[in-house]
Amino acid sequence: MTFTAIGGGGGGGGSDDGNPRSTAGKGGTGGGAASLSGVVQVYPAQSVQIVVAGGGDPGNSNVRHDAPGSGGGVGGSGAGSGGAGGSTFASSNNTAYNGIGGGGGGASSIAVNSNWIRAGGGGGGGGGGNTITGLNGQPTASAWLQTPDCVAAGVGAKGMDVPTTGDGGSAGGNGGTYANAPSTLNRAPSGVDHTTSASGGAVGDSCHTGYVEPGNLTVVSAAGPGSGGVGSIIQSVNPTNAAAAVKGMGGRVTITFDRDANRIPTVTAVTPGNAIGTVTIQTPQTLPPGMQVQNYTVTCTPKDPASGAAPVTQDTTGAQTSIDMPLQNDVTYNCTVQANLIGTTDTALTLKTLVSANSGDVTPKAPGTGPVTPGSATAVPTLSEWALILLSALLGGFAALRMRQSRVDAHHGR
């Protein structure tokens, strides 16, 4: 299975009041999410579950420090929600206004049975401060971590609040991630008036639990232009006439299934016997990296359901490539094989290959009950039998001639 998973983009940061306009600080643009592409081996009947993340909400603009409802942008939902942007502080005697940080985007995920893959969401943009523009959401290093923690979702850390002194914007929230990831703890710092911009949140850390094939892995720190929401800007001296910050784009998950014949074992022969069929197996030509054959599962199914015979399934002992299957005499079977794989170093990793195509027909027979050759019910004399018949005829002729000669001699008084 080939996959691509992209988290939700971070929300844009709100702007400062801009009164006068020359002092307005714009909000930072939300960060793009992580984009992960790779290959995972799956087999029929496996359950594949996906969660597509939402984008982070934008931060508000022109928020008075002591105003109610001055919380940061809400983080996007997903398999690990984004962190909220930082809030303002409450003050009964404060007339300062600031931009509020955007929420981080949620994480998108793919789960194949016990295997998990999470693509972190983008960080929210930082809020604008007095004369200071908020910073954009922060990108991530082009890497992801293999960890058992990936099975659980983690909420991105909230951006730091507006400082209790000064007039700086609040920080953006981190993107959604997995449990115990660094981005659940490391909060982006808020801005300081006329000095420091409020930081954008970091993209959430991405992860997998160990089934992704290393040679087929691509990691991009941002999902492309426009993934993060644009930060707010002031359009006029009037602080109420600001262009609102934009919500981050939602995530995306795509999966494509294909069949690699080189990774499937085959049944090369089935030799019939008395109530038995000996199945010979050809091992797969290639295996997923880090995996080896633990054993094989062979299934022989009656070709005619009306025969009343049941399918027979057995596992080989270890990776042996031959197994005797107990089959019913005079019933025709087709046999298939599937390889059961296990990690070469991590034995907790287990996979199955696809099932092989059907073998040729095989019909076990009891001794002396082989197929009847047409015409074999009528006996045909052999050459030796003809010779015996001729010999008998000759001897009979000689005997008759001798008896006649004896009667002639008796008539003449001899």
PDB file of N, CA and C in Angstrom, residues 240-280:
ATOM      1  N   THR A 240     -10.927  48.742  13.777  1.00  0.00           N
ATOM      2  CA  THR A 240     -11.998  47.764  13.600  1.00  0.00           C
ATOM      3  C   THR A 240     -12.106  47.303  12.157  1.00  0.00           C
ATOM      4  N   ASN A 241     -11.292  47.879  11.272  1.00  0.00           N
ATOM      5  CA  ASN A 241     -11.392  47.554   9.862  1.00  0.00           C
ATOM      6  C   ASN A 241     -10.174  46.743   9.425  1.00  0.00           C
ATOM      7  N   ALA A 242     -10.009  45.612  10.047  1.00  0.00           N
ATOM      8  CA  ALA A 242      -8.883  44.743   9.730  1.00  0.00           C
ATOM      9  C   ALA A 242      -9.353  43.540   8.916  1.00  0.00           C
ATOM     10  N   ALA A 243      -8.497  43.056   8.024  1.00  0.00           N
ATOM     11  CA  ALA A 243      -8.790  41.816   7.299  1.00  0.00           C
ATOM     12  C   ALA A 243      -8.526  40.657   8.249  1.00  0.00           C
ATOM     13  N   ALA A 244      -9.532  39.865   8.476  1.00  0.00           N
ATOM     14  CA  ALA A 244      -9.422  38.788   9.463  1.00  0.00           C
ATOM     15  C   ALA A 244      -8.387  37.747   9.041  1.00  0.00           C
ATOM     16  N   ALA A 245      -7.755  37.151  10.030  1.00  0.00           N
ATOM     17  CA  ALA A 245      -6.848  36.045   9.762  1.00  0.00           C
ATOM     18  C   ALA A 245      -7.644  34.856   9.224  1.00  0.00           C
ATOM     19  N   VAL A 246      -6.963  33.966   8.539  1.00  0.00           N
ATOM     20  CA  VAL A 246      -7.611  32.875   7.812  1.00  0.00           C
ATOM     21  C   VAL A 246      -7.353  31.535   8.506  1.00  0.00           C
ATOM     22  N   LYS A 247      -8.352  30.683   8.498  1.00  0.00           N
ATOM     23  CA  LYS A 247      -8.242  29.328   9.053  1.00  0.00           C
ATOM     24  C   LYS A 247      -7.311  28.482   8.174  1.00  0.00           C
ATOM     25  N   GLY A 248      -6.553  27.597   8.808  1.00  0.00           N
ATOM     26  CA  GLY A 248      -5.672  26.719   8.058  1.00  0.00           C
ATOM     27  C   GLY A 248      -6.443  25.700   7.232  1.00  0.00           C
ATOM     28  N   MET A 249      -5.834  25.241   6.161  1.00  0.00           N
ATOM     29  CA  MET A 249      -6.463  24.238   5.305  1.00  0.00           C
ATOM     30  C   MET A 249      -6.532  22.885   6.021  1.00  0.00           C
ATOM     31  N   GLY A 250      -7.553  22.125   5.684  1.00  0.00           N
ATOM     32  CA  GLY A 250      -7.657  20.775   6.232  1.00  0.00           C
ATOM     33  C   GLY A 250      -6.605  19.852   5.646  1.00  0.00           C
ATOM     34  N   GLY A 251      -6.369  18.751   6.322  1.00  0.00           N
ATOM     35  CA  GLY A 251      -5.373  17.784   5.869  1.00  0.00           C
ATOM     36  C   GLY A 251      -5.877  16.907   4.739  1.00  0.00           C
ATOM     37  N   ARG A 252      -5.084  15.902   4.384  1.00  0.00           N
ATOM     38  CA  ARG A 252      -5.444  14.994   3.297  1.00  0.00           C
ATOM     39  C   ARG A 252      -4.763  13.651   3.524  1.00  0.00           C
ATOM     40  N   VAL A 253      -5.456  12.575   3.169  1.00  0.00           N
ATOM     41  CA  VAL A 253      -4.891  11.226   3.217  1.00  0.00           C
ATOM     42  C   VAL A 253      -5.278  10.507   1.937  1.00  0.00           C
ATOM     43  N   THR A 254      -4.305   9.934   1.249  1.00  0.00           N
ATOM     44  CA  THR A 254      -4.582   9.105   0.069  1.00  0.00           C
ATOM     45  C   THR A 254      -3.850   7.776   0.219  1.00  0.00           C
ATOM     46  N   ILE A 255      -4.512   6.699  -0.212  1.00  0.00           N
ATOM     47  CA  ILE A 255      -3.895   5.371  -0.188  1.00  0.00           C
ATOM     48  C   ILE A 255      -4.157   4.685  -1.519  1.00  0.00           C
ATOM     49  N   THR A 256      -3.162   3.938  -1.999  1.00  0.00           N
ATOM     50  CA  THR A 256      -3.262   3.197  -3.259  1.00  0.00           C
ATOM     51  C   THR A 256      -2.766   1.778  -3.018  1.00  0.00           C
ATOM     52  N   PHE A 257      -3.555   0.807  -3.462  1.00  0.00           N
ATOM     53  CA  PHE A 257      -3.184  -0.596  -3.270  1.00  0.00           C
ATOM     54  C   PHE A 257      -2.675  -1.175  -4.588  1.00  0.00           C
ATOM     55  N   ASP A 258      -1.602  -1.924  -4.524  1.00  0.00           N
ATOM     56  CA  ASP A 258      -1.114  -2.629  -5.695  1.00  0.00           C
ATOM     57  C   ASP A 258      -0.633  -4.021  -5.276  1.00  0.00           C
ATOM     58  N   ARG A 259      -0.310  -4.844  -6.268  1.00  0.00           N
ATOM     59  CA  ARG A 259       0.070  -6.241  -6.019  1.00  0.00           C
ATOM     60  C   ARG A 259       1.461  -6.487  -6.582  1.00  0.00           C
ATOM     61  N   ASP A 260       2.404  -6.859  -5.713  1.00  0.00           N
ATOM     62  CA  ASP A 260       3.774  -7.159  -6.120  1.00  0.00           C
ATOM     63  C   ASP A 260       3.949  -8.676  -6.123  1.00  0.00           C
ATOM     64  N   ALA A 261       3.974  -9.246  -7.322  1.00  0.00           N
ATOM     65  CA  ALA A 261       4.050 -10.710  -7.444  1.00  0.00           C
ATOM     66  C   ALA A 261       5.321 -11.274  -6.830  1.00  0.00           C
ATOM     67  N   ASN A 262       6.389 -10.479  -6.774  1.00  0.00           N
ATOM     68  CA  ASN A 262       7.654 -10.974  -6.216  1.00  0.00           C
ATOM     69  C   ASN A 262       7.588 -11.178  -4.709  1.00  0.00           C
ATOM     70  N   ARG A 263       6.559 -10.626  -4.059  1.00  0.00           N
ATOM     71  CA  ARG A 263       6.437 -10.766  -2.604  1.00  0.00           C
ATOM     72  C   ARG A 263       5.406 -11.823  -2.201  1.00  0.00           C
ATOM     73  N   ILE A 264       4.997 -12.638  -3.141  1.00  0.00           N
ATOM     74  CA  ILE A 264       3.972 -13.642  -2.868  1.00  0.00           C
ATOM     75  C   ILE A 264       4.568 -15.039  -3.066  1.00  0.00           C
ATOM     76  N   PRO A 265       4.426 -15.950  -2.092  1.00  0.00           N
ATOM     77  CA  PRO A 265       4.892 -17.322  -2.305  1.00  0.00           C
ATOM     78  C   PRO A 265       3.990 -18.022  -3.317  1.00  0.00           C
ATOM     79  N   THR A 266       4.457 -19.122  -3.857  1.00  0.00           N
ATOM     80  CA  THR A 266       3.662 -19.884  -4.824  1.00  0.00           C
ATOM     81  C   THR A 266       3.696 -21.368  -4.486  1.00  0.00           C
ATOM     82  N   VAL A 267       2.648 -22.080  -4.927  1.00  0.00           N
ATOM     83  CA  VAL A 267       2.618 -23.539  -4.827  1.00  0.00           C
ATOM     84  C   VAL A 267       3.144 -24.080  -6.142  1.00  0.00           C
ATOM     85  N   THR A 268       4.302 -24.730  -6.093  1.00  0.00           N
ATOM     86  CA  THR A 268       4.920 -25.217  -7.334  1.00  0.00           C
ATOM     87  C   THR A 268       4.462 -26.627  -7.700  1.00  0.00           C
ATOM     88  N   ALA A 269       4.013 -27.402  -6.718  1.00  0.00           N
ATOM     89  CA  ALA A 269       3.555 -28.767  -7.011  1.00  0.00           C
ATOM     90  C   ALA A 269       2.729 -29.287  -5.844  1.00  0.00           C
ATOM     91  N   VAL A 270       1.768 -30.154  -6.173  1.00  0.00           N
ATOM     92  CA  VAL A 270       1.005 -30.889  -5.162  1.00  0.00           C
ATOM     93  C   VAL A 270       0.990 -32.349  -5.611  1.00  0.00           C
ATOM     94  N   THR A 271       1.660 -33.186  -4.842  1.00  0.00           N
ATOM     95  CA  THR A 271       1.786 -34.602  -5.201  1.00  0.00           C
ATOM     96  C   THR A 271       0.740 -35.415  -4.450  1.00  0.00           C
ATOM     97  N   PRO A 272      -0.180 -36.094  -5.177  1.00  0.00           N
ATOM     98  CA  PRO A 272      -1.237 -36.847  -4.493  1.00  0.00           C
ATOM     99  C   PRO A 272      -0.742 -38.177  -3.943  1.00  0.00           C
ATOM    100  N   GLY A 273      -1.349 -38.603  -2.852  1.00  0.00           N
ATOM    101  CA  GLY A 273      -1.077 -39.910  -2.265  1.00  0.00           C
ATOM    102  C   GLY A 273      -2.371 -40.482  -1.734  1.00  0.00           C
ATOM    103  N   ASN A 274      -2.273 -41.428  -0.809  1.00  0.00           N
ATOM    104  CA  ASN A 274      -3.453 -42.024  -0.191  1.00  0.00           C
ATOM    105  C   ASN A 274      -3.928 -41.111   0.937  1.00  0.00           C
ATOM    106  N   ALA A 275      -5.056 -40.383   0.699  1.00  0.00           N
ATOM    107  CA  ALA A 275      -5.628 -39.440   1.662  1.00  0.00           C
ATOM    108  C   ALA A 275      -4.631 -38.358   2.061  1.00  0.00           C
ATOM    109  N   ILE A 276      -3.813 -37.954   1.116  1.00  0.00           N
ATOM    110  CA  ILE A 276      -2.798 -36.946   1.411  1.00  0.00           C
ATOM    111  C   ILE A 276      -2.413 -36.217   0.127  1.00  0.00           C
ATOM    112  N   GLY A 277      -1.952 -34.978   0.283  1.00  0.00           N
ATOM    113  CA  GLY A 277      -1.366 -34.223  -0.819  1.00  0.00           C
ATOM    114  C   GLY A 277      -0.139 -33.508  -0.312  1.00  0.00           C
ATOM    115  N   THR A 278       1.003 -33.734  -0.915  1.00  0.00           N
ATOM    116  CA  THR A 278       2.245 -33.104  -0.493  1.00  0.00           C
ATOM    117  C   THR A 278       2.432 -31.814  -1.291  1.00  0.00           C
ATOM    118  N   VAL A 279       2.377 -30.680  -0.576  1.00  0.00           N
ATOM    119  CA  VAL A 279       2.448 -29.370  -1.213  1.00  0.00           C
ATOM    120  C   VAL A 279       3.884 -28.858  -1.148  1.00  0.00           C
ATOM    121  N   THR A 280       4.409 -28.451  -2.308  1.00  0.00           N
ATOM    122  CA  THR A 280       5.749 -27.873  -2.400  1.00  0.00           C
ATOM    123  C   THR A 280       5.621 -26.374  -2.629  1.00  0.00           C
TER     124      THR A 280
END
